Structures are given as structure tokens and as C-alpha cells.
């Protein structure tokens, strides 16, 4: 057995739930990554909207190093300074009065859904139904895949949790037909991410707010991907006139260090009592220290304005490219987050674009077979952005010829 590791080892040693690309990335700086052979890549995927401040950001590296020299883990028998400090900042910056920490997006939604069910049952034992949307994604635990609106992720494993109703996204009448006194929660991504960067309409979100209030159900915004500056606001609900009762986030919050958090009001959060829910690693000092450093950078009007400026620049460039090449039928976007609907000779070839793009030095994502998904760092430089766009155009031209 050779000690050096290579891509072939993945197929030999890993449970085959993923099929990673051929190269192994070993180093990053800003929006550039390098592989084992020293080839460079422009990062247009940000590790699925996670490394929102790029790679090797000095403030994040410093926060990690400083905390690493203090204490790594104390358990929830104790609280700790980074966890409390970040909680205060999250509450000061949002509608929230309480937070629950965990380690991933799925866990944040698991906490939100359990809290909504607990509150529902506290009111009336039959108040357990959850309304969710076709095409949505909420994580990979059994509860969250069942609530997610993509049957391919939730089927084939036996009985699913009960009481979950799916209707079409942006369809107010469909929600009216299923919501009622038995509804404990409506969960929605304000912009559907994995499902193709599809923004909710303002009327739809307002209707969800009105209908949940009228039925004494909680409104959960899954901002795991849309949060932490991605859309040009700290959280996307701030771009709307709607305030949720529970907000979940993860991905970009830690800038690459695993963390998840559920934000809520005291009125809702107090339905949980000591022992109702928990997490060994939730509130980990390293995770909270790095996230606090990331949050301090992102929660700055100048940085958020920068997201909007860069987003406008990138959107214009993508539209112009689509017109030159005739390969995108639609470009949906929200901040530095783009879903390019593929058409013509590129139809249904998002996978090919991602693979060939990597070979050409630009790392991108897909959202289903027909949507090329781009999520850059929030602080990507104009030079990195332009270089990535050049490599993307070269890739499209190669696939078209
Ligand atoms: C990524 C994602 C999740 C799941 O997060 P994990 O950290 O992978 O568990 C849930 N909801 C949305 C909207 C996401 O984008």
C-alpha cells in the first residue's frame, strides 16, 4: 500500500455516495485553489457556498489559531466564550432572541423541525403537520430528506416520518388548500438553492407569513445557503418584508469550518426544555471563534454592498456570454449566486460543464442536470472573477464545438 494518496483511493476506501472529480485540491488562497500537481483553479463554487470569504483568509486563520491555543472543546456541561459571543452578535443583528448550535445545515433544520413539532404538540397533540415545497432541499438526515421536496433523496429506505405535506413552490393557493389548525410549521428556502436558484416571490413569502400566523404555525426560513451575505443582505429575509419565527443557517457562517445554527424567538425557543434536544459538538469553541470572525467581516455594510456590486458585474458578464454563445436560456440570480439554465447544445449538460470546467481551471457546481450553479466568494477580486469567466467561456465554446 502506497502512503501517498490519490483519487483512486477514494473508490477503494470510501462509501460510494459521492463521485468526486479527478484532482485532489491541496491549497487555497482567496478564490484560487491548487491541486497535487500544482495546477490552479478559480473557485466559482466556494465549496457549495461555504468558503464565502475565500481560502486562507488571515482573520479566520488567526481566529482559529488563537482559539486552538486556548481550548478546543468543553461539552455542553459548560458554556464557553466564543459560543456566547457569537450568539449575542447573531441576536443583535437579526430578529432572533435565542440560538441553538449544531454542526451542519441538516442538524439546524432537524432542530427547527423538532422545535416546531414540540411547540405544536404543546398547543394540541394533533398539531404536527409540516408544509414544505416540491424541489426544496433541507439536508440529509431522515427527517430533513423527508421534508425536502426531492423524492430521489428520501425514497428507498423504508417508511418516512409522517405528517409532511409537499406543495408547489410559489403557489399560494396550494398552500391555502393544505394549511390548517393541524399545521405546526411551514418551511421554505427564500431562494431555492440545490433546486436551481429559484427565488420565492415577495407575495408568496408574505402569504406564508400571513397563513402561518392565522393558523398559529411557525414559519421556518431555511437560510443555510442563502444566508450570511450570499444574497447581498446578511440574511435573505432582510431583502423581504417578512420575518420568520425560526431561521436556520450553516454553510457560509463558518467560512469553511463546520457549524450550524438555529435562530428563533424566545416565545418559540422556550418550548424546548433542558433535555428536549442536544448536540455533543454544538457550540464548539473553535467553530464559534472562526464563525464570529467570519460574521464580523460579513456583517459590514461595505462588504454587503460589495456583494451587490460584484453580483451585478458577474450577472452582466454571464448574460453577455449567454448571448454571445446562445447557451443559457435564463440566468437566475440572487447576490453572488447564479443558476444558468442551459439550452441549445448545452441542454442537460451541467455535469459535462462542471467536469470540463475543472479541466480548464474553473470549479463550478450544478443544480440538477440543466442548471450550472455558480457561488463565488463574497470578496472575490475583479481579476479572479474575470479569469473564472474567461475559463467558463472557453469551456462552453469547447463543449459547443
Ligand atoms: C446545504 C443545505 C442544507 C444541508 O446542509 P448540510 O450542512 O449539508 O447538512 C440544508 N438546506 C439547504 C437550503 C442547503 O443548501
Tab-separated table of C-alpha atoms and ligand atoms in Angstrom:
chain	number	residue	atom	x	y	z
A	1	UNK	CA	0.000	0.000	0.000
A	2	UNK	CA	1.439	3.340	-1.072
A	3	UNK	CA	1.357	6.056	1.571
A	4	UNK	CA	0.804	8.899	-0.891
A	5	UNK	CA	-2.913	9.355	-1.514
A	6	UNK	CA	-4.564	9.679	-4.890
A	7	UNK	CA	-8.039	9.837	-6.390
A	8	UNK	CA	-8.155	6.053	-6.944
A	9	UNK	CA	-8.052	5.613	-3.162
A	10	UNK	CA	-11.479	7.231	-2.987
A	11	UNK	CA	-13.069	4.418	-4.951
A	12	UNK	CA	-11.220	1.854	-2.866
A	13	UNK	CA	-11.785	3.253	0.642
A	14	UNK	CA	-14.850	5.490	0.669
A	15	UNK	CA	-18.535	4.572	0.888
A	16	UNK	CA	-19.634	5.381	-2.669
A	17	UNK	CA	-22.112	8.198	-2.046
A	18	UNK	CA	-20.017	10.733	-3.961
A	19	UNK	CA	-18.155	10.744	-7.238
A	20	UNK	CA	-15.543	13.497	-6.857
A	21	UNK	CA	-13.626	14.966	-9.767
A	22	UNK	CA	-10.172	13.627	-10.599
A	23	UNK	CA	-7.913	16.198	-8.964
A	24	UNK	CA	-7.150	16.493	-5.266
A	25	UNK	CA	-7.044	20.067	-4.003
A	26	UNK	CA	-4.312	20.750	-1.502
A	27	UNK	CA	-4.104	24.509	-1.025
A	28	UNK	CA	-6.155	27.670	-1.452
A	29	UNK	CA	-5.653	31.421	-1.374
A	30	UNK	CA	-8.506	33.853	-1.960
A	31	UNK	CA	-10.596	32.491	-4.829
A	32	UNK	CA	-7.811	30.270	-6.186
A	33	UNK	CA	-7.075	26.632	-5.360
A	34	UNK	CA	-4.166	24.355	-6.306
A	35	UNK	CA	-4.119	20.602	-6.789
A	36	UNK	CA	-1.465	17.975	-6.002
A	37	UNK	CA	0.203	18.657	-9.365
A	38	UNK	CA	0.319	22.414	-8.786
A	39	UNK	CA	-2.396	23.279	-11.324
A	40	UNK	CA	-4.515	26.278	-10.326
A	41	UNK	CA	-8.290	26.676	-10.331
A	42	UNK	CA	-10.604	29.666	-9.935
A	43	UNK	CA	-13.163	28.805	-7.273
A	44	UNK	CA	-16.674	29.521	-8.605
A	45	UNK	CA	-18.304	27.030	-6.238
A	46	UNK	CA	-16.921	28.085	-2.847
A	47	UNK	CA	-17.259	24.522	-1.589
A	48	UNK	CA	-21.030	24.747	-2.216
A	49	UNK	CA	-21.479	28.301	-0.929
A	50	UNK	CA	-19.365	27.657	2.169
A	51	UNK	CA	-15.980	29.359	1.771
A	52	UNK	CA	-17.664	32.723	1.455
A	53	UNK	CA	-14.514	34.635	2.404
A	54	UNK	CA	-12.314	32.593	0.099
A	55	UNK	CA	-9.454	30.394	1.232
A	56	UNK	CA	-6.789	31.121	3.819
A	57	UNK	CA	-8.393	34.379	4.963
A	58	UNK	CA	-5.978	35.896	7.527
A	59	UNK	CA	-8.693	36.883	10.032
A	60	UNK	CA	-10.200	33.382	10.013
A	61	UNK	CA	-6.817	31.694	10.236
A	62	UNK	CA	-5.925	33.928	13.179
A	63	UNK	CA	-9.216	33.238	14.982
A	64	UNK	CA	-8.659	29.500	14.567
A	65	UNK	CA	-5.052	29.635	15.735
A	66	UNK	CA	-5.842	31.865	18.713
A	67	UNK	CA	-8.686	29.655	19.880
A	68	UNK	CA	-6.711	26.457	19.183
A	69	UNK	CA	-4.133	27.631	21.713
A	70	UNK	CA	-6.869	28.211	24.357
A	71	UNK	CA	-9.460	25.412	24.440
A	72	UNK	CA	-10.965	23.190	21.716
A	73	UNK	CA	-13.900	21.530	23.381
A	74	UNK	CA	-15.647	21.664	26.737
A	75	UNK	CA	-19.045	19.926	26.056
A	76	UNK	CA	-22.444	21.305	26.908
A	77	UNK	CA	-21.927	20.643	30.600
A	78	UNK	CA	-20.266	24.062	30.284
A	79	UNK	CA	-20.801	27.063	28.108
A	80	UNK	CA	-17.869	28.914	26.515
A	81	UNK	CA	-16.880	32.417	25.499
A	82	UNK	CA	-16.893	32.086	21.668
A	83	UNK	CA	-20.360	30.454	21.715
A	84	UNK	CA	-21.831	33.236	23.852
A	85	UNK	CA	-20.105	35.995	21.962
A	86	UNK	CA	-21.348	34.764	18.570
A	87	UNK	CA	-24.869	34.179	19.950
A	88	UNK	CA	-25.067	37.792	21.156
A	89	UNK	CA	-23.949	39.069	17.749
A	90	UNK	CA	-26.396	36.860	15.833
A	91	UNK	CA	-29.272	38.035	18.037
A	92	UNK	CA	-28.230	41.690	17.828
A	93	UNK	CA	-28.107	41.532	14.018
A	94	UNK	CA	-31.357	39.618	13.395
A	95	UNK	CA	-34.932	39.103	14.668
A	96	UNK	CA	-33.693	36.293	16.891
A	97	UNK	CA	-33.577	36.208	20.697
A	98	UNK	CA	-32.130	32.712	21.120
A	99	UNK	CA	-29.812	30.396	19.208
A	100	UNK	CA	-29.173	26.648	19.154
A	101	UNK	CA	-25.791	25.477	17.828
A	102	UNK	CA	-25.029	22.327	15.911
A	103	UNK	CA	-22.545	21.271	13.229
A	104	UNK	CA	-24.349	21.301	9.888
A	105	UNK	CA	-27.339	22.556	7.988
A	106	UNK	CA	-29.289	19.325	8.279
A	107	UNK	CA	-28.874	19.411	12.036
A	108	UNK	CA	-30.060	23.020	12.181
A	109	UNK	CA	-33.209	22.012	10.280
A	110	UNK	CA	-33.614	18.901	12.419
A	111	UNK	CA	-33.611	21.183	15.473
A	112	UNK	CA	-36.055	23.603	13.832
A	113	UNK	CA	-38.474	20.851	12.798
A	114	UNK	CA	-38.349	19.159	16.203
A	115	UNK	CA	-38.908	22.517	17.906
A	116	UNK	CA	-41.876	23.254	15.627
A	117	UNK	CA	-43.353	19.815	16.363
A	118	UNK	CA	-42.753	20.261	20.117
A	119	UNK	CA	-44.470	23.636	20.093
A	120	UNK	CA	-47.332	22.217	18.024
A	121	UNK	CA	-47.898	19.284	20.383
A	122	UNK	CA	-47.685	21.617	23.399
A	123	UNK	CA	-50.647	23.514	21.878
A	124	UNK	CA	-52.635	20.493	20.641
A	125	UNK	CA	-51.455	16.849	20.257
A	126	UNK	CA	-52.709	16.811	16.658
A	127	UNK	CA	-50.770	19.906	15.620
A	128	UNK	CA	-47.922	18.015	13.928
A	129	UNK	CA	-48.217	18.656	10.184
A	130	UNK	CA	-45.380	20.288	8.296
A	131	UNK	CA	-45.920	22.021	4.949
A	132	UNK	CA	-42.891	22.001	2.639
A	133	UNK	CA	-42.211	22.599	-1.058
A	134	UNK	CA	-41.501	20.496	-4.107
A	135	UNK	CA	-37.936	20.986	-5.302
A	136	UNK	CA	-36.652	22.189	-1.942
A	137	UNK	CA	-33.645	20.780	-0.095
A	138	UNK	CA	-33.271	20.717	3.665
A	139	UNK	CA	-30.456	18.238	4.372
A	140	UNK	CA	-29.732	14.516	4.503
A	141	UNK	CA	-30.951	13.272	7.886
A	142	UNK	CA	-34.034	11.087	7.571
A	143	UNK	CA	-36.376	13.818	8.841
A	144	UNK	CA	-34.829	16.507	6.620
A	145	UNK	CA	-34.806	14.420	3.418
A	146	UNK	CA	-38.445	13.605	4.108
A	147	UNK	CA	-39.284	17.295	4.487
A	148	UNK	CA	-37.191	18.171	1.437
A	149	UNK	CA	-39.081	18.122	-1.835
A	150	UNK	CA	-36.827	15.795	-3.845
A	151	UNK	CA	-38.152	12.207	-3.608
A	152	UNK	CA	-34.908	10.800	-5.049
A	153	UNK	CA	-33.230	11.612	-1.724
A	154	UNK	CA	-35.967	10.290	0.583
A	155	UNK	CA	-37.162	7.108	-1.124
A	156	UNK	CA	-35.823	3.580	-0.979
A	157	UNK	CA	-35.136	3.473	2.751
A	158	UNK	CA	-38.435	2.284	4.140
A	159	UNK	CA	-41.126	4.286	5.917
A	160	UNK	CA	-40.598	8.054	6.161
A	161	UNK	CA	-41.650	10.264	9.078
A	162	UNK	CA	-45.359	11.077	8.782
A	163	UNK	CA	-47.289	14.341	8.618
A	164	UNK	CA	-45.286	16.076	5.882
A	165	UNK	CA	-47.198	17.710	3.021
A	166	UNK	CA	-45.491	18.959	-0.149
A	167	UNK	CA	-46.982	21.551	-2.481
A	168	UNK	CA	-45.567	23.608	-5.338
A	169	UNK	CA	-43.178	26.458	-4.536
A	170	UNK	CA	-44.548	29.970	-5.188
A	171	UNK	CA	-48.121	28.551	-5.324
A	172	UNK	CA	-50.123	30.446	-2.701
A	173	UNK	CA	-53.422	28.697	-3.483
A	174	UNK	CA	-51.827	25.280	-2.977
A	175	UNK	CA	-50.641	26.323	0.499
A	176	UNK	CA	-54.117	27.618	1.349
A	177	UNK	CA	-55.565	24.211	0.457
A	178	UNK	CA	-53.352	22.261	2.888
A	179	UNK	CA	-52.623	24.615	5.806
A	180	UNK	CA	-54.903	24.459	8.854
A	181	UNK	CA	-55.114	24.065	12.629
A	182	UNK	CA	-53.069	20.822	12.435
A	183	UNK	CA	-50.158	22.630	10.765
A	184	UNK	CA	-47.243	23.196	13.143
A	185	UNK	CA	-44.807	24.656	10.589
A	186	UNK	CA	-44.178	25.818	7.057
A	187	UNK	CA	-40.543	25.507	6.000
A	188	UNK	CA	-39.240	27.347	2.955
A	189	UNK	CA	-35.976	28.351	1.293
A	190	UNK	CA	-36.450	32.041	0.386
A	191	UNK	CA	-34.321	31.194	-2.643
A	192	UNK	CA	-34.312	27.505	-3.588
A	193	UNK	CA	-30.616	26.610	-3.861
A	194	UNK	CA	-29.953	22.957	-4.731
A	195	UNK	CA	-33.154	23.080	-6.787
A	196	UNK	CA	-31.724	25.677	-9.196
A	197	UNK	CA	-31.514	29.197	-7.619
A	198	UNK	CA	-35.241	29.926	-7.755
A	199	UNK	CA	-36.282	32.962	-5.685
A	200	UNK	CA	-39.625	32.976	-3.883
A	201	UNK	CA	-41.891	35.807	-4.988
A	202	UNK	CA	-42.474	38.566	-2.394
A	203	UNK	CA	-46.226	37.795	-2.492
A	204	UNK	CA	-45.571	34.123	-1.775
A	205	UNK	CA	-43.410	34.847	1.276
A	206	UNK	CA	-45.950	37.380	2.547
A	207	UNK	CA	-48.752	34.825	2.081
A	208	UNK	CA	-46.735	32.228	4.028
A	209	UNK	CA	-46.291	34.767	6.823
A	210	UNK	CA	-49.997	35.597	6.905
A	211	UNK	CA	-51.137	31.959	6.656
A	212	UNK	CA	-48.780	30.650	9.360
A	213	UNK	CA	-49.789	33.469	11.707
A	214	UNK	CA	-53.501	32.843	11.051
A	215	UNK	CA	-53.038	29.118	11.762
A	216	UNK	CA	-50.709	29.537	14.758
A	217	UNK	CA	-47.928	27.680	12.939
A	218	UNK	CA	-44.275	28.710	12.831
A	219	UNK	CA	-42.645	29.967	9.656
A	220	UNK	CA	-39.175	28.481	9.184
A	221	UNK	CA	-36.767	30.080	6.721
A	222	UNK	CA	-34.039	27.670	5.646
A	223	UNK	CA	-31.212	30.145	5.009
A	224	UNK	CA	-28.486	27.547	5.115
A	225	UNK	CA	-27.350	28.503	1.628
A	226	UNK	CA	-28.995	31.929	1.192
A	227	UNK	CA	-27.714	33.346	4.475
A	228	UNK	CA	-24.513	35.013	5.647
A	229	UNK	CA	-24.254	37.597	2.898
A	230	UNK	CA	-24.767	35.331	-0.114
A	231	UNK	CA	-27.688	37.370	-1.489
A	232	UNK	CA	-26.249	40.784	-0.631
A	233	UNK	CA	-28.110	41.055	2.694
A	234	UNK	CA	-26.891	39.477	5.934
A	235	UNK	CA	-29.853	37.069	5.689
A	236	UNK	CA	-32.155	36.970	2.706
A	237	UNK	CA	-35.271	37.642	4.818
A	238	UNK	CA	-33.822	41.143	5.192
A	239	UNK	CA	-34.354	41.608	1.439
A	240	UNK	CA	-38.074	40.981	2.026
A	241	UNK	CA	-40.800	42.391	4.249
A	242	UNK	CA	-41.209	39.037	6.006
A	243	UNK	CA	-39.682	37.958	9.316
A	244	UNK	CA	-39.681	34.223	10.100
A	245	UNK	CA	-40.141	32.629	13.545
A	246	UNK	CA	-37.193	30.304	13.033
A	247	UNK	CA	-34.193	30.745	10.736
A	248	UNK	CA	-31.642	28.035	10.104
A	249	UNK	CA	-28.205	28.646	8.719
A	250	UNK	CA	-24.862	26.880	8.309
A	251	UNK	CA	-22.654	26.716	5.169
A	252	UNK	CA	-21.102	30.212	4.834
A	253	UNK	CA	-21.390	31.050	8.531
A	254	UNK	CA	-18.175	29.217	9.390
A	255	UNK	CA	-16.328	30.195	6.210
A	256	UNK	CA	-15.352	26.509	5.849
A	257	UNK	CA	-15.349	25.434	9.484
A	258	UNK	CA	-18.385	23.219	10.222
A	259	UNK	CA	-21.154	24.953	12.159
A	260	UNK	CA	-24.944	25.089	12.045
A	261	UNK	CA	-27.271	27.325	13.975
A	262	UNK	CA	-30.981	27.696	14.530
A	263	UNK	CA	-32.146	31.215	15.375
A	264	UNK	CA	-35.537	31.842	16.955
A	265	UNK	CA	-37.634	33.981	19.250
A	266	UNK	CA	-37.851	33.331	22.977
A	267	UNK	CA	-41.574	32.562	22.665
A	268	UNK	CA	-40.846	29.699	20.279
A	269	UNK	CA	-37.480	28.615	21.698
A	270	UNK	CA	-38.864	28.249	25.212
A	271	UNK	CA	-40.921	25.247	24.074
A	272	UNK	CA	-37.624	23.345	24.330
A	273	UNK	CA	-36.597	22.483	27.892
A	274	UNK	CA	-33.294	21.096	29.172
A	275	UNK	CA	-33.068	17.650	27.577
A	276	UNK	CA	-35.519	18.293	24.689
A	277	UNK	CA	-32.681	18.359	22.171
A	278	UNK	CA	-28.891	18.475	22.126
A	279	UNK	CA	-25.556	18.053	20.348
A	280	UNK	CA	-22.158	16.973	21.656
A	281	UNK	CA	-20.217	19.331	19.417
A	282	UNK	CA	-22.802	22.131	19.087
A	283	UNK	CA	-21.293	25.423	20.241
A	284	UNK	CA	-17.757	24.108	19.817
A	285	UNK	CA	-15.287	26.903	20.716
A	286	UNK	CA	-13.211	26.504	17.535
A	287	UNK	CA	-16.303	26.590	15.296
A	288	UNK	CA	-17.761	29.593	17.102
A	289	UNK	CA	-14.491	31.533	17.166
A	290	UNK	CA	-13.955	31.116	13.421
A	291	UNK	CA	-17.621	31.880	12.707
A	292	UNK	CA	-17.502	35.010	14.805
A	293	UNK	CA	-14.517	36.233	12.789
A	294	UNK	CA	-16.365	35.443	9.550
A	295	UNK	CA	-19.560	37.067	10.832
A	296	UNK	CA	-17.706	40.253	11.821
A	297	UNK	CA	-16.407	40.584	8.267
A	298	UNK	CA	-19.668	39.741	6.501
A	299	UNK	CA	-21.920	41.834	8.757
A	300	UNK	CA	-20.433	45.045	7.413
A	301	UNK	CA	-22.448	47.329	5.113
A	302	UNK	CA	-19.398	47.841	2.883
A	303	UNK	CA	-18.868	44.105	2.395
A	304	UNK	CA	-22.566	43.510	1.703
A	305	UNK	CA	-22.592	46.423	-0.757
A	306	UNK	CA	-19.523	44.817	-2.370
A	307	UNK	CA	-21.510	41.597	-2.832
A	308	UNK	CA	-24.211	43.514	-4.680
A	309	UNK	CA	-21.689	45.361	-6.881
A	310	UNK	CA	-19.759	42.191	-7.770
A	311	UNK	CA	-23.050	40.379	-8.334
A	312	UNK	CA	-24.218	42.981	-10.853
A	313	UNK	CA	-20.883	42.753	-12.653
A	314	UNK	CA	-20.934	38.940	-12.763
A	315	UNK	CA	-24.590	38.821	-13.847
A	316	UNK	CA	-23.943	41.227	-16.722
A	317	UNK	CA	-20.924	39.196	-17.852
A	318	UNK	CA	-22.863	35.904	-17.699
A	319	UNK	CA	-25.771	37.421	-19.658
A	320	UNK	CA	-23.408	38.745	-22.309
A	321	UNK	CA	-21.711	35.342	-22.530
A	322	UNK	CA	-25.091	33.632	-22.870
A	323	UNK	CA	-25.972	35.975	-25.733
A	324	UNK	CA	-22.638	35.514	-27.500
A	325	UNK	CA	-22.828	31.730	-27.305
A	326	UNK	CA	-26.593	31.113	-27.193
A	327	UNK	CA	-26.170	28.606	-24.385
A	328	UNK	CA	-28.209	29.987	-21.457
A	329	UNK	CA	-31.993	30.316	-21.791
A	330	UNK	CA	-32.249	32.066	-18.427
A	331	UNK	CA	-29.901	33.319	-15.733
A	332	UNK	CA	-31.464	33.454	-12.288
A	333	UNK	CA	-29.512	35.064	-9.521
A	334	UNK	CA	-29.594	36.455	-6.037
A	335	UNK	CA	-26.415	38.188	-4.976
A	336	UNK	CA	-23.288	36.163	-5.790
A	337	UNK	CA	-25.348	33.095	-6.522
A	338	UNK	CA	-26.288	32.177	-10.093
A	339	UNK	CA	-28.338	29.497	-11.790
A	340	UNK	CA	-27.692	29.412	-15.526
A	341	UNK	CA	-30.414	27.397	-17.273
A	342	UNK	CA	-28.710	25.535	-20.098
A	343	UNK	CA	-30.165	25.480	-23.601
A	344	UNK	CA	-29.329	24.529	-27.160
A	345	UNK	CA	-26.331	22.237	-27.479
A	346	UNK	CA	-25.611	22.574	-23.745
A	347	UNK	CA	-29.090	21.449	-22.626
A	348	UNK	CA	-28.903	18.871	-19.814
A	349	UNK	CA	-25.086	19.045	-19.838
A	350	UNK	CA	-24.404	20.735	-16.483
A	351	UNK	CA	-22.347	17.733	-15.415
A	352	UNK	CA	-20.167	17.983	-18.534
A	353	UNK	CA	-19.709	21.726	-17.958
A	354	UNK	CA	-18.585	21.171	-14.366
A	355	UNK	CA	-16.160	18.404	-15.385
A	356	UNK	CA	-14.711	20.190	-18.414
A	357	UNK	CA	-14.656	23.470	-16.472
A	358	UNK	CA	-12.446	21.870	-13.838
A	359	UNK	CA	-10.120	20.604	-16.568
A	360	UNK	CA	-9.970	24.226	-17.787
A	361	UNK	CA	-9.264	25.579	-14.311
A	362	UNK	CA	-12.637	26.807	-13.079
A	363	UNK	CA	-14.542	24.990	-10.333
A	364	UNK	CA	-18.341	25.241	-10.600
A	365	UNK	CA	-21.463	23.487	-9.328
A	366	UNK	CA	-24.630	22.153	-10.845
A	367	UNK	CA	-28.214	22.199	-9.622
A	368	UNK	CA	-29.734	19.286	-11.447
A	369	UNK	CA	-28.736	18.277	-14.995
A	370	UNK	CA	-29.785	21.541	-16.644
A	371	UNK	CA	-28.574	24.274	-14.311
A	372	UNK	CA	-24.998	25.468	-13.988
A	373	UNK	CA	-24.691	26.882	-10.468
A	374	UNK	CA	-22.087	29.458	-9.527
A	375	UNK	CA	-21.408	30.666	-5.984
A	376	UNK	CA	-18.235	32.687	-5.608
A	377	UNK	CA	-16.545	34.028	-2.523
A	378	UNK	CA	-18.290	37.195	-1.320
A	379	UNK	CA	-14.978	39.048	-1.599
A	380	UNK	CA	-13.734	37.633	-4.907
A	381	UNK	CA	-11.477	40.125	-6.709
A	382	UNK	CA	-12.401	41.518	-10.114
A	383	UNK	CA	-9.291	39.822	-11.556
A	384	UNK	CA	-10.304	36.411	-10.159
A	385	UNK	CA	-13.868	36.893	-11.353
A	386	UNK	CA	-12.763	37.837	-14.869
A	387	UNK	CA	-10.308	34.942	-15.067
A	388	UNK	CA	-13.002	32.482	-13.947
A	389	UNK	CA	-15.434	33.874	-16.517
A	390	UNK	CA	-12.810	33.511	-19.270
A	391	UNK	CA	-12.246	29.890	-18.307
A	392	UNK	CA	-16.002	29.286	-18.229
A	393	UNK	CA	-16.442	30.785	-21.705
A	394	UNK	CA	-13.586	28.675	-23.069
A	395	UNK	CA	-15.294	25.609	-21.591
A	396	UNK	CA	-18.660	26.463	-23.150
A	397	UNK	CA	-17.045	27.034	-26.551
A	398	UNK	CA	-15.250	23.665	-26.365
A	399	UNK	CA	-18.486	21.865	-25.484
A	400	UNK	CA	-20.387	23.682	-28.215
A	401	UNK	CA	-17.897	22.835	-30.981
B	1	LIG	C1	-26.778	22.559	2.108
B	1	LIG	C2	-28.179	22.761	2.563
B	1	LIG	C3	-28.716	22.035	3.640
B	1	LIG	C4	-27.947	20.929	4.325
B	1	LIG	O1	-26.792	21.371	4.952
B	1	LIG	P1	-25.677	20.302	5.416
B	1	LIG	O2	-24.647	21.129	6.106
B	1	LIG	O3	-25.195	19.607	4.196
B	1	LIG	O4	-26.341	19.344	6.341
B	1	LIG	C5	-29.993	22.318	4.033
B	1	LIG	N1	-30.723	23.280	3.431
B	1	LIG	C6	-30.250	23.998	2.402
B	1	LIG	C7	-31.090	25.065	1.796
B	1	LIG	C8	-28.967	23.753	1.922
B	1	LIG	O5	-28.499	24.447	0.886
